[in-house]
Each structure stands twice: as structure tokens, then as C-alpha cells.
Amino acid sequence: MKVTYSWLKEYVPLAPAAQVAQQLTLAGLEVESMTPVAPPFSGVVVGEVVESGRHPDAEKLSLCQVTTDGTNRLQIVCGAANVRAGLKVAVAMVGARLPKDIVIRRAKLRGMESNGMLCSARELGLGEEHDGILELPASLPLGQELRGALDLDDVMFEVNATPNRGDCMSVFGIARDYAAAQERRYLTTRVEPVAARSREVFPAALDEPAACPVFASRVIRGVTPEWPRRRGCASACAASASNSISPIVDVTNYVMMDLGQPMHAYDLGRLSGASGCERLHPRSGSLSWMTRNTSSIPSIW
């Protein structure tokens, strides 16, 4: 279970990170590693693409006008397919230092001056995504250092909870054990109920009720996957090594990691009958994931 120091601190007052790691281990939750959420980098700020057009001499490059304070204009050449006007981006200014000892300098790309770089997640050491530049929440203020904007000056604990401690496979579960061990109190949290706007549900078939006695569903309409990602939700999922696939998946992953409540979002248009919600795994064969990867399942299951 991977959890950040700042996320734990939302539930319970904490000692310094190194001491927390020791305290959790002594309480029976072994901390196997403690690592920075992001590698060192500097000179990267929140910017916004004001204009984006085709590079006059390169079909796959875009010539962008970027602002980092609302008034200045930086001409930056970018090769990402997802760059567009109105997008909040991570701008490595001239002189910025990125992971792997990369220093950003003013340069000419195919004859056009470029005053900085629009960064992808991989270039900042924040993930393996490199098909496009990092798309930031629209709510982030221009000019803010990216490390502060995304809470990247944080520490991530990898906690080894034993198989009989399913109650500790969440941020709240770990915080509850920490509070019990350090403060001799039982930590509680309250989740405010959300009233259903519709009585519509999708039928679920449970072939093995002993393994999964309850499967609850709710149909939510009017949702669009293009909704902007919320800063706290997406960054918390990313920090805890959960791939950010879409805002909808971010929400279900966030709740699952925060409270330990398994959740999953289905595309209602792709479900037919009750078979879409069977909670079974095949005894052997392969399993396809949302990332389009496929894993083989041992026959011993």
C-alpha cells in the first residue's frame, strides 16, 4: 500500500516523516520504503497556452505563445499532439533544471526560437506518460511553482500490510492504526450521504455470493469523461502510483485508496444484461485491464 505523508496528515497529526515510518513499523505496519513523491527539479511553473499553430517548417511541431503571468508571451516550440490554446501546462523556463541533469536553454528549432519547454509527466519524473504534455487543472494559478502547485515536496511510504489486515489497505485505515498506537484513541471519519437523483440501478449477477455477498450499483447520467480533473484527486492518485486514466476513474480510485471501499465505474452504454457486473475471475487464462494490457492468470487459482 502506497500512501503519502500529506494524505495521512489529513486524518491525524503526524511526527516528522522519518519518525512516522518508524512508528508505523513498530505498530505492525512495516514501512518498506520512504521516497520523495517527485525527483528534484526547479524552474518549472504553471503556464497557459494562449495560441498554438503549426510550425512553418515542421509538420509535427507546433509554434505556441505561452503566458506564465497573464501578460507576458513566451514563444515555445512543442512537438506534443495535445497542445492547444487554453490549456494549463508545466512550463520549464530558460535555466530550469530537470531530472537527469537536463538544463533548459534558449534554442532554435527548425529556424524558430523556443524560450523554454512544455513538459510531459515523464520529463519531470512524475510518470511514464510521454505521448503528450502534462495537462494541469484549469484552477491552478499562473506563475506558481509546479512543485507547490501539485504538492510534490512530499514523501511516499510503501507500507506492507499483512494479508489479515485488509482494514489497513487504505489511507484512513493506516491513519486509524497510527492514531491508536500513538494517541490511544479510535479514529473515526464521517462520509456525508449523497441523495440519489434517480432510483435507476443496473442489475448485478453474483455467481459466487460467498466470495462477494454484496454488489451495489447506481446509475449516474449526464457525466462526461471530458470533465476537468480536480487537482487534489488526480495528484493524490498519481502520488500513490495509480494511473490517471480519466476523471471518472480518478474519483473511484481516490475513494478506494482513501477509505478502502472498492469501486468501479462502468460505461452504461457497453453493458448488456446482468452479466456485465458479475464479480468473478476466471480460473485460468488471461485478464484484460483498462490500460489495454493483458495478464495471464495461473491455473492454481
PDB file of C-alpha atoms in Angstrom:
ATOM      1  CA  MET A   1       0.000   0.000   0.000  1.00  0.00           C
ATOM      2  CA  LYS A   2       1.467   3.341  -1.072  1.00  0.00           C
ATOM      3  CA  VAL A   3       0.405   6.452   0.806  1.00  0.00           C
ATOM      4  CA  THR A   4       1.789   9.966   1.012  1.00  0.00           C
ATOM      5  CA  TYR A   5       2.681  11.818   4.186  1.00  0.00           C
ATOM      6  CA  SER A   6       0.361  14.730   3.360  1.00  0.00           C
ATOM      7  CA  TRP A   7      -2.592  12.406   2.695  1.00  0.00           C
ATOM      8  CA  LEU A   8      -2.157  10.693   6.068  1.00  0.00           C
ATOM      9  CA  LYS A   9      -1.903  14.101   7.714  1.00  0.00           C
ATOM     10  CA  GLU A  10      -5.416  14.944   6.521  1.00  0.00           C
ATOM     11  CA  TYR A  11      -6.683  12.471   9.139  1.00  0.00           C
ATOM     12  CA  VAL A  12      -4.247  12.639  12.031  1.00  0.00           C
ATOM     13  CA  PRO A  13      -1.413  14.899  13.329  1.00  0.00           C
ATOM     14  CA  LEU A  14       1.941  13.404  12.361  1.00  0.00           C
ATOM     15  CA  ALA A  15       5.511  13.434  13.594  1.00  0.00           C
ATOM     16  CA  PRO A  16       8.265  14.123  11.023  1.00  0.00           C
ATOM     17  CA  ALA A  17       8.246  11.648   8.124  1.00  0.00           C
ATOM     18  CA  ALA A  18      11.211   9.528   9.248  1.00  0.00           C
ATOM     19  CA  GLN A  19       9.704   9.174  12.718  1.00  0.00           C
ATOM     20  CA  VAL A  20       6.305   8.245  11.263  1.00  0.00           C
ATOM     21  CA  ALA A  21       7.942   5.444   9.275  1.00  0.00           C
ATOM     22  CA  GLN A  22       9.492   4.071  12.452  1.00  0.00           C
ATOM     23  CA  GLN A  23       6.264   4.431  14.442  1.00  0.00           C
ATOM     24  CA  LEU A  24       4.198   2.614  11.827  1.00  0.00           C
ATOM     25  CA  THR A  25       6.711  -0.227  11.673  1.00  0.00           C
ATOM     26  CA  LEU A  26       6.685  -0.624  15.450  1.00  0.00           C
ATOM     27  CA  ALA A  27       2.883  -0.651  15.351  1.00  0.00           C
ATOM     28  CA  GLY A  28       2.944  -3.659  12.993  1.00  0.00           C
ATOM     29  CA  LEU A  29       2.676  -1.857   9.661  1.00  0.00           C
ATOM     30  CA  GLU A  30       6.145  -2.256   8.211  1.00  0.00           C
ATOM     31  CA  VAL A  31       7.279   0.679   6.089  1.00  0.00           C
ATOM     32  CA  GLU A  32       9.389  -0.921   3.375  1.00  0.00           C
ATOM     33  CA  SER A  33      10.473   2.337   1.750  1.00  0.00           C
ATOM     34  CA  MET A  34      10.195   6.089   2.097  1.00  0.00           C
ATOM     35  CA  THR A  35      10.809   8.043  -1.102  1.00  0.00           C
ATOM     36  CA  PRO A  36      10.186  11.549  -2.459  1.00  0.00           C
ATOM     37  CA  VAL A  37       6.989  11.879  -4.484  1.00  0.00           C
ATOM     38  CA  ALA A  38       8.932  13.625  -7.251  1.00  0.00           C
ATOM     39  CA  PRO A  39      12.622  13.823  -8.159  1.00  0.00           C
ATOM     40  CA  PRO A  40      14.426  17.162  -7.771  1.00  0.00           C
ATOM     41  CA  PHE A  41      13.710  19.795 -10.419  1.00  0.00           C
ATOM     42  CA  SER A  42      13.438  23.577 -10.387  1.00  0.00           C
ATOM     43  CA  GLY A  43      12.348  26.435 -12.604  1.00  0.00           C
ATOM     44  CA  VAL A  44       9.079  24.805 -13.698  1.00  0.00           C
ATOM     45  CA  VAL A  45       5.957  26.937 -13.309  1.00  0.00           C
ATOM     46  CA  VAL A  46       2.278  26.859 -14.215  1.00  0.00           C
ATOM     47  CA  GLY A  47       1.576  28.469 -17.575  1.00  0.00           C
ATOM     48  CA  GLU A  48      -1.181  28.681 -20.132  1.00  0.00           C
ATOM     49  CA  VAL A  49      -1.063  28.220 -23.883  1.00  0.00           C
ATOM     50  CA  VAL A  50      -2.508  31.403 -25.414  1.00  0.00           C
ATOM     51  CA  GLU A  51      -2.017  30.466 -29.058  1.00  0.00           C
ATOM     52  CA  SER A  52      -0.984  27.283 -30.819  1.00  0.00           C
ATOM     53  CA  GLY A  53      -0.330  27.000 -34.539  1.00  0.00           C
ATOM     54  CA  ARG A  54       1.606  24.852 -36.950  1.00  0.00           C
ATOM     55  CA  HIS A  55       5.353  25.375 -37.207  1.00  0.00           C
ATOM     56  CA  PRO A  56       6.054  26.868 -40.649  1.00  0.00           C
ATOM     57  CA  ASP A  57       8.822  24.375 -41.441  1.00  0.00           C
ATOM     58  CA  ALA A  58       7.860  21.252 -39.491  1.00  0.00           C
ATOM     59  CA  GLU A  59       4.592  19.383 -39.866  1.00  0.00           C
ATOM     60  CA  LYS A  60       4.772  17.667 -36.459  1.00  0.00           C
ATOM     61  CA  LEU A  61       5.772  20.734 -34.448  1.00  0.00           C
ATOM     62  CA  SER A  62       3.574  23.490 -33.046  1.00  0.00           C
ATOM     63  CA  LEU A  63       4.547  27.109 -32.523  1.00  0.00           C
ATOM     64  CA  CYS A  64       2.997  28.255 -29.254  1.00  0.00           C
ATOM     65  CA  GLN A  65       2.567  31.529 -27.404  1.00  0.00           C
ATOM     66  CA  VAL A  66       2.590  30.831 -23.670  1.00  0.00           C
ATOM     67  CA  THR A  67       1.997  33.101 -20.683  1.00  0.00           C
ATOM     68  CA  THR A  68       3.161  32.499 -17.129  1.00  0.00           C
ATOM     69  CA  ASP A  69       1.662  35.625 -15.540  1.00  0.00           C
ATOM     70  CA  GLY A  70      -1.232  36.632 -17.796  1.00  0.00           C
ATOM     71  CA  THR A  71       0.663  39.418 -19.561  1.00  0.00           C
ATOM     72  CA  ASN A  72       3.987  38.035 -20.826  1.00  0.00           C
ATOM     73  CA  ARG A  73       4.339  35.963 -24.003  1.00  0.00           C
ATOM     74  CA  LEU A  74       6.888  33.205 -24.446  1.00  0.00           C
ATOM     75  CA  GLN A  75       7.335  31.625 -27.856  1.00  0.00           C
ATOM     76  CA  ILE A  76       7.867  27.898 -27.339  1.00  0.00           C
ATOM     77  CA  VAL A  77       8.135  25.164 -29.958  1.00  0.00           C
ATOM     78  CA  CYS A  78       6.308  21.988 -28.911  1.00  0.00           C
ATOM     79  CA  GLY A  79       6.034  18.546 -30.501  1.00  0.00           C
ATOM     80  CA  ALA A  80       3.119  17.219 -28.420  1.00  0.00           C
ATOM     81  CA  ALA A  81      -0.119  16.365 -30.218  1.00  0.00           C
ATOM     82  CA  ASN A  82      -2.309  17.504 -27.287  1.00  0.00           C
ATOM     83  CA  VAL A  83      -1.038  21.100 -27.094  1.00  0.00           C
ATOM     84  CA  ARG A  84      -3.835  23.618 -27.656  1.00  0.00           C
ATOM     85  CA  ALA A  85      -4.908  27.131 -26.753  1.00  0.00           C
ATOM     86  CA  GLY A  86      -6.401  27.490 -23.277  1.00  0.00           C
ATOM     87  CA  LEU A  87      -4.501  24.528 -21.789  1.00  0.00           C
ATOM     88  CA  LYS A  88      -2.743  24.938 -18.429  1.00  0.00           C
ATOM     89  CA  VAL A  89       0.750  23.459 -18.774  1.00  0.00           C
ATOM     90  CA  ALA A  90       4.010  22.869 -16.922  1.00  0.00           C
ATOM     91  CA  VAL A  91       6.499  25.398 -18.348  1.00  0.00           C
ATOM     92  CA  ALA A  92      10.205  24.800 -17.862  1.00  0.00           C
ATOM     93  CA  MET A  93      11.657  28.295 -18.059  1.00  0.00           C
ATOM     94  CA  VAL A  94      15.047  29.069 -19.575  1.00  0.00           C
ATOM     95  CA  GLY A  95      17.557  27.972 -16.921  1.00  0.00           C
ATOM     96  CA  ALA A  96      15.250  25.348 -15.407  1.00  0.00           C
ATOM     97  CA  ARG A  97      16.882  22.164 -14.148  1.00  0.00           C
ATOM     98  CA  LEU A  98      15.033  18.913 -14.818  1.00  0.00           C
ATOM     99  CA  PRO A  99      15.730  15.319 -13.728  1.00  0.00           C
ATOM    100  CA  LYS A 100      18.678  13.560 -15.392  1.00  0.00           C
ATOM    101  CA  ASP A 101      20.728  16.801 -15.231  1.00  0.00           C
ATOM    102  CA  ILE A 102      18.829  18.469 -18.074  1.00  0.00           C
ATOM    103  CA  VAL A 103      19.173  22.263 -18.216  1.00  0.00           C
ATOM    104  CA  ILE A 104      16.682  24.172 -20.372  1.00  0.00           C
ATOM    105  CA  ARG A 105      18.279  26.736 -22.663  1.00  0.00           C
ATOM    106  CA  ARG A 106      17.009  29.143 -25.277  1.00  0.00           C
ATOM    107  CA  ALA A 107      17.217  27.367 -28.621  1.00  0.00           C
ATOM    108  CA  LYS A 108      16.167  27.425 -32.271  1.00  0.00           C
ATOM    109  CA  LEU A 109      14.110  24.519 -33.566  1.00  0.00           C
ATOM    110  CA  ARG A 110      13.806  24.352 -37.327  1.00  0.00           C
ATOM    111  CA  GLY A 111      14.566  28.049 -37.527  1.00  0.00           C
ATOM    112  CA  MET A 112      12.126  29.241 -34.848  1.00  0.00           C
ATOM    113  CA  GLU A 113      13.228  30.468 -31.416  1.00  0.00           C
ATOM    114  CA  SER A 114      11.984  28.496 -28.414  1.00  0.00           C
ATOM    115  CA  ASN A 115      12.127  30.116 -24.970  1.00  0.00           C
ATOM    116  CA  GLY A 116      11.549  27.173 -22.672  1.00  0.00           C
ATOM    117  CA  MET A 117       9.817  23.815 -22.822  1.00  0.00           C
ATOM    118  CA  LEU A 118       6.320  22.446 -22.208  1.00  0.00           C
ATOM    119  CA  CYS A 119       6.888  19.331 -20.097  1.00  0.00           C
ATOM    120  CA  SER A 120       5.424  15.853 -20.124  1.00  0.00           C
ATOM    121  CA  ALA A 121       4.973  13.787 -16.971  1.00  0.00           C
ATOM    122  CA  ARG A 122       7.969  11.607 -17.840  1.00  0.00           C
ATOM    123  CA  GLU A 123      10.273  14.580 -18.394  1.00  0.00           C
ATOM    124  CA  LEU A 124       9.504  15.674 -14.817  1.00  0.00           C
ATOM    125  CA  GLY A 125       9.837  12.185 -13.358  1.00  0.00           C
ATOM    126  CA  LEU A 126       6.134  12.087 -12.465  1.00  0.00           C
ATOM    127  CA  GLY A 127       5.177   9.036 -14.513  1.00  0.00           C
ATOM    128  CA  GLU A 128       5.802   7.189 -17.736  1.00  0.00           C
ATOM    129  CA  GLU A 129       3.326   9.116 -19.884  1.00  0.00           C
ATOM    130  CA  HIS A 130       5.159  10.801 -22.746  1.00  0.00           C
ATOM    131  CA  ASP A 131       2.640  10.807 -25.597  1.00  0.00           C
ATOM    132  CA  GLY A 132       1.749  14.397 -24.736  1.00  0.00           C
ATOM    133  CA  ILE A 133       2.495  17.257 -22.396  1.00  0.00           C
ATOM    134  CA  LEU A 134       1.179  17.326 -18.844  1.00  0.00           C
ATOM    135  CA  GLU A 135      -2.357  18.763 -18.726  1.00  0.00           C
ATOM    136  CA  LEU A 136      -2.817  20.705 -15.498  1.00  0.00           C
ATOM    137  CA  PRO A 137      -6.089  21.585 -13.731  1.00  0.00           C
ATOM    138  CA  ALA A 138      -7.520  24.870 -15.003  1.00  0.00           C
ATOM    139  CA  SER A 139      -7.836  26.121 -11.404  1.00  0.00           C
ATOM    140  CA  LEU A 140      -4.067  26.380 -10.823  1.00  0.00           C
ATOM    141  CA  PRO A 141      -2.779  29.981 -10.662  1.00  0.00           C
ATOM    142  CA  LEU A 142      -0.366  31.179 -13.325  1.00  0.00           C
ATOM    143  CA  GLY A 143       3.267  31.503 -12.324  1.00  0.00           C
ATOM    144  CA  GLN A 144       3.100  29.198  -9.317  1.00  0.00           C
ATOM    145  CA  GLU A 145       5.998  26.804  -8.920  1.00  0.00           C
ATOM    146  CA  LEU A 146       4.807  23.400 -10.070  1.00  0.00           C
ATOM    147  CA  ARG A 147       6.198  21.638  -7.007  1.00  0.00           C
ATOM    148  CA  GLY A 148       3.976  23.708  -4.752  1.00  0.00           C
ATOM    149  CA  ALA A 149       1.000  23.649  -7.105  1.00  0.00           C
ATOM    150  CA  LEU A 150       0.893  19.836  -7.170  1.00  0.00           C
ATOM    151  CA  ASP A 151       2.202  19.199  -3.623  1.00  0.00           C
ATOM    152  CA  LEU A 152       5.289  17.465  -4.979  1.00  0.00           C
ATOM    153  CA  ASP A 153       7.504  18.247  -1.970  1.00  0.00           C
ATOM    154  CA  ASP A 154       6.040  15.250  -0.216  1.00  0.00           C
ATOM    155  CA  VAL A 155       7.118  11.792   0.907  1.00  0.00           C
ATOM    156  CA  MET A 156       5.584   8.476  -0.088  1.00  0.00           C
ATOM    157  CA  PHE A 157       5.540   5.490   2.268  1.00  0.00           C
ATOM    158  CA  GLU A 158       5.257   1.948   0.963  1.00  0.00           C
ATOM    159  CA  VAL A 159       3.510   0.102   3.779  1.00  0.00           C
ATOM    160  CA  ASN A 160       3.498  -3.687   3.931  1.00  0.00           C
ATOM    161  CA  ALA A 161       0.147  -4.597   5.478  1.00  0.00           C
ATOM    162  CA  THR A 162      -0.150  -8.343   6.113  1.00  0.00           C
ATOM    163  CA  PRO A 163      -2.969 -10.261   4.346  1.00  0.00           C
ATOM    164  CA  ASN A 164      -5.096 -10.381   7.510  1.00  0.00           C
ATOM    165  CA  ARG A 165      -5.102  -6.574   7.764  1.00  0.00           C
ATOM    166  CA  GLY A 166      -7.444  -5.629   4.971  1.00  0.00           C
ATOM    167  CA  ASP A 167      -8.611  -2.784   7.212  1.00  0.00           C
ATOM    168  CA  CYS A 168      -5.212  -1.155   6.674  1.00  0.00           C
ATOM    169  CA  MET A 169      -5.345  -1.225   2.887  1.00  0.00           C
ATOM    170  CA  SER A 170      -6.396   2.422   2.748  1.00  0.00           C
ATOM    171  CA  VAL A 171      -5.141   5.822   3.836  1.00  0.00           C
ATOM    172  CA  PHE A 172      -7.775   6.066   6.556  1.00  0.00           C
ATOM    173  CA  GLY A 173      -7.019   2.529   7.746  1.00  0.00           C
ATOM    174  CA  ILE A 174      -3.330   3.330   8.207  1.00  0.00           C
ATOM    175  CA  ALA A 175      -4.181   6.642   9.897  1.00  0.00           C
ATOM    176  CA  ARG A 176      -6.564   4.823  12.265  1.00  0.00           C
ATOM    177  CA  ASP A 177      -3.843   2.383  13.342  1.00  0.00           C
ATOM    178  CA  TYR A 178      -1.369   5.227  13.752  1.00  0.00           C
ATOM    179  CA  ALA A 179      -3.792   7.169  15.967  1.00  0.00           C
ATOM    180  CA  ALA A 180      -4.467   4.065  18.065  1.00  0.00           C
ATOM    181  CA  ALA A 181      -0.763   3.358  18.584  1.00  0.00           C
ATOM    182  CA  GLN A 182       0.432   6.932  19.178  1.00  0.00           C
ATOM    183  CA  GLU A 183      -2.534   8.692  20.745  1.00  0.00           C
ATOM    184  CA  ARG A 184      -4.500   5.802  22.246  1.00  0.00           C
ATOM    185  CA  ARG A 185      -7.676   6.891  20.507  1.00  0.00           C
ATOM    186  CA  TYR A 186     -10.012   5.359  17.955  1.00  0.00           C
ATOM    187  CA  LEU A 187     -10.045   7.481  14.832  1.00  0.00           C
ATOM    188  CA  THR A 188     -13.368   7.883  13.058  1.00  0.00           C
ATOM    189  CA  THR A 189     -14.480   9.677   9.937  1.00  0.00           C
ATOM    190  CA  ARG A 190     -17.860  10.633   8.585  1.00  0.00           C
ATOM    191  CA  VAL A 191     -18.863  10.482   4.946  1.00  0.00           C
ATOM    192  CA  GLU A 192     -21.906  12.593   4.203  1.00  0.00           C
ATOM    193  CA  PRO A 193     -24.514  10.654   2.203  1.00  0.00           C
ATOM    194  CA  VAL A 194     -25.337  11.827  -1.304  1.00  0.00           C
ATOM    195  CA  ALA A 195     -29.010  11.671  -2.153  1.00  0.00           C
ATOM    196  CA  ALA A 196     -29.783   9.719  -5.304  1.00  0.00           C
ATOM    197  CA  ARG A 197     -31.379  11.740  -8.079  1.00  0.00           C
ATOM    198  CA  SER A 198     -32.768   8.598  -9.652  1.00  0.00           C
ATOM    199  CA  ARG A 199     -33.888   5.165  -8.482  1.00  0.00           C
ATOM    200  CA  GLU A 200     -32.307   3.596 -11.548  1.00  0.00           C
ATOM    201  CA  VAL A 201     -29.842   0.775 -10.855  1.00  0.00           C
ATOM    202  CA  PHE A 202     -28.143  -1.815 -13.023  1.00  0.00           C
ATOM    203  CA  PRO A 203     -28.819  -5.497 -12.213  1.00  0.00           C
ATOM    204  CA  ALA A 204     -25.880  -7.477 -10.849  1.00  0.00           C
ATOM    205  CA  ALA A 205     -25.454 -11.240 -11.061  1.00  0.00           C
ATOM    206  CA  LEU A 206     -23.386 -12.882  -8.307  1.00  0.00           C
ATOM    207  CA  ASP A 207     -22.316 -16.404  -9.231  1.00  0.00           C
ATOM    208  CA  GLU A 208     -20.261 -16.758  -6.033  1.00  0.00           C
ATOM    209  CA  PRO A 209     -22.113 -14.922  -3.240  1.00  0.00           C
ATOM    210  CA  ALA A 210     -19.819 -16.398  -0.599  1.00  0.00           C
ATOM    211  CA  ALA A 211     -16.878 -14.563  -2.173  1.00  0.00           C
ATOM    212  CA  CYS A 212     -18.812 -11.381  -2.919  1.00  0.00           C
ATOM    213  CA  PRO A 213     -22.046 -11.211  -0.893  1.00  0.00           C
ATOM    214  CA  VAL A 214     -22.961  -7.641  -1.887  1.00  0.00           C
ATOM    215  CA  PHE A 215     -22.591  -5.714  -5.118  1.00  0.00           C
ATOM    216  CA  ALA A 216     -24.382  -2.362  -5.147  1.00  0.00           C
ATOM    217  CA  SER A 217     -24.869  -0.230  -8.233  1.00  0.00           C
ATOM    218  CA  ARG A 218     -26.141   3.218  -9.054  1.00  0.00           C
ATOM    219  CA  VAL A 219     -26.734   4.673 -12.489  1.00  0.00           C
ATOM    220  CA  ILE A 220     -25.466   8.227 -12.889  1.00  0.00           C
ATOM    221  CA  ARG A 221     -26.359  10.056 -16.068  1.00  0.00           C
ATOM    222  CA  GLY A 222     -25.146  13.323 -17.533  1.00  0.00           C
ATOM    223  CA  VAL A 223     -21.484  12.500 -16.870  1.00  0.00           C
ATOM    224  CA  THR A 224     -18.858  13.414 -19.430  1.00  0.00           C
ATOM    225  CA  PRO A 225     -15.316  11.986 -19.351  1.00  0.00           C
ATOM    226  CA  GLU A 226     -14.031  15.362 -20.522  1.00  0.00           C
ATOM    227  CA  TRP A 227     -14.732  16.958 -17.147  1.00  0.00           C
ATOM    228  CA  PRO A 228     -11.547  18.669 -15.872  1.00  0.00           C
ATOM    229  CA  ARG A 229      -9.531  16.700 -13.349  1.00  0.00           C
ATOM    230  CA  ARG A 230      -9.647  18.000  -9.801  1.00  0.00           C
ATOM    231  CA  ARG A 231      -6.208  18.932  -8.530  1.00  0.00           C
ATOM    232  CA  GLY A 232      -6.329  17.012  -5.246  1.00  0.00           C
ATOM    233  CA  CYS A 233      -7.919  13.899  -6.698  1.00  0.00           C
ATOM    234  CA  ALA A 234      -5.630  13.431  -9.691  1.00  0.00           C
ATOM    235  CA  SER A 235      -2.417  14.352  -7.855  1.00  0.00           C
ATOM    236  CA  ALA A 236      -3.219  12.052  -4.912  1.00  0.00           C
ATOM    237  CA  CYS A 237      -3.861   9.125  -7.252  1.00  0.00           C
ATOM    238  CA  ALA A 238      -0.677   9.828  -9.174  1.00  0.00           C
ATOM    239  CA  ALA A 239       1.379  10.106  -5.977  1.00  0.00           C
ATOM    240  CA  SER A 240       0.050   6.742  -4.816  1.00  0.00           C
ATOM    241  CA  ALA A 241       1.078   5.106  -8.105  1.00  0.00           C
ATOM    242  CA  SER A 242      -2.420   4.785  -9.521  1.00  0.00           C
ATOM    243  CA  ASN A 243      -2.609   5.524 -13.228  1.00  0.00           C
ATOM    244  CA  SER A 244      -4.784   8.511 -14.082  1.00  0.00           C
ATOM    245  CA  ILE A 245      -6.968   7.263 -16.935  1.00  0.00           C
ATOM    246  CA  SER A 246      -9.896   9.696 -16.806  1.00  0.00           C
ATOM    247  CA  PRO A 247     -11.595  11.985 -14.253  1.00  0.00           C
ATOM    248  CA  ILE A 248     -14.253   9.316 -13.615  1.00  0.00           C
ATOM    249  CA  VAL A 249     -11.671   6.615 -12.895  1.00  0.00           C
ATOM    250  CA  ASP A 250      -9.708   9.094 -10.755  1.00  0.00           C
ATOM    251  CA  VAL A 251     -12.740   9.527  -8.494  1.00  0.00           C
ATOM    252  CA  THR A 252     -13.306   5.788  -7.982  1.00  0.00           C
ATOM    253  CA  ASN A 253      -9.597   5.181  -7.365  1.00  0.00           C
ATOM    254  CA  TYR A 254      -9.454   8.074  -4.921  1.00  0.00           C
ATOM    255  CA  VAL A 255     -12.352   6.758  -2.827  1.00  0.00           C
ATOM    256  CA  MET A 256     -10.955   3.220  -2.872  1.00  0.00           C
ATOM    257  CA  MET A 257      -7.484   4.312  -1.733  1.00  0.00           C
ATOM    258  CA  ASP A 258      -8.784   6.859   0.768  1.00  0.00           C
ATOM    259  CA  LEU A 259     -11.438   4.774   2.541  1.00  0.00           C
ATOM    260  CA  GLY A 260     -10.761   1.203   1.387  1.00  0.00           C
ATOM    261  CA  GLN A 261     -14.133   0.917  -0.345  1.00  0.00           C
ATOM    262  CA  PRO A 262     -13.717  -0.970  -3.659  1.00  0.00           C
ATOM    263  CA  MET A 263     -15.327   0.930  -6.515  1.00  0.00           C
ATOM    264  CA  HIS A 264     -15.501   0.704 -10.267  1.00  0.00           C
ATOM    265  CA  ALA A 265     -17.096   2.846 -12.971  1.00  0.00           C
ATOM    266  CA  TYR A 266     -18.746   1.142 -15.936  1.00  0.00           C
ATOM    267  CA  ASP A 267     -19.780   2.626 -19.246  1.00  0.00           C
ATOM    268  CA  LEU A 268     -23.542   2.004 -19.187  1.00  0.00           C
ATOM    269  CA  GLY A 269     -23.683   2.026 -22.964  1.00  0.00           C
ATOM    270  CA  ARG A 270     -21.402  -1.010 -23.122  1.00  0.00           C
ATOM    271  CA  LEU A 271     -23.257  -3.168 -20.590  1.00  0.00           C
ATOM    272  CA  SER A 272     -25.920  -5.667 -21.552  1.00  0.00           C
ATOM    273  CA  GLY A 273     -27.935  -7.775 -19.116  1.00  0.00           C
ATOM    274  CA  ALA A 274     -26.690  -8.575 -15.640  1.00  0.00           C
ATOM    275  CA  SER A 275     -23.571 -10.333 -16.879  1.00  0.00           C
ATOM    276  CA  GLY A 276     -21.689  -7.029 -17.038  1.00  0.00           C
ATOM    277  CA  CYS A 277     -21.465  -6.933 -13.241  1.00  0.00           C
ATOM    278  CA  GLU A 278     -20.514 -10.495 -12.385  1.00  0.00           C
ATOM    279  CA  ARG A 279     -17.799 -10.353  -9.752  1.00  0.00           C
ATOM    280  CA  LEU A 280     -15.841 -13.394 -10.880  1.00  0.00           C
ATOM    281  CA  HIS A 281     -12.314 -14.077 -12.003  1.00  0.00           C
ATOM    282  CA  PRO A 282     -11.548 -16.832 -14.499  1.00  0.00           C
ATOM    283  CA  ARG A 283      -9.905 -19.927 -13.073  1.00  0.00           C
ATOM    284  CA  SER A 284      -7.152 -19.630 -15.649  1.00  0.00           C
ATOM    285  CA  GLY A 285      -6.410 -17.843 -18.873  1.00  0.00           C
ATOM    286  CA  SER A 286      -5.935 -14.111 -19.284  1.00  0.00           C
ATOM    287  CA  LEU A 287      -7.355 -10.889 -17.935  1.00  0.00           C
ATOM    288  CA  SER A 288      -7.608  -7.608 -19.878  1.00  0.00           C
ATOM    289  CA  TRP A 289      -7.109  -4.375 -17.938  1.00  0.00           C
ATOM    290  CA  MET A 290      -8.394  -0.844 -18.581  1.00  0.00           C
ATOM    291  CA  THR A 291      -4.870   0.104 -19.667  1.00  0.00           C
ATOM    292  CA  ARG A 292      -5.290  -2.392 -22.554  1.00  0.00           C
ATOM    293  CA  ASN A 293      -2.605  -4.611 -21.039  1.00  0.00           C
ATOM    294  CA  THR A 294      -3.246  -8.340 -20.647  1.00  0.00           C
ATOM    295  CA  SER A 295      -2.101 -10.514 -17.742  1.00  0.00           C
ATOM    296  CA  SER A 296      -2.045 -14.294 -17.540  1.00  0.00           C
ATOM    297  CA  ILE A 297      -3.788 -15.949 -14.576  1.00  0.00           C
ATOM    298  CA  PRO A 298      -2.202 -19.059 -13.039  1.00  0.00           C
ATOM    299  CA  SER A 299      -4.350 -22.188 -13.146  1.00  0.00           C
ATOM    300  CA  ILE A 300      -3.759 -22.774  -9.404  1.00  0.00           C
ATOM    301  CA  TRP A 301      -6.421 -20.157  -8.552  1.00  0.00           C
TER     302      TRP A 301
END
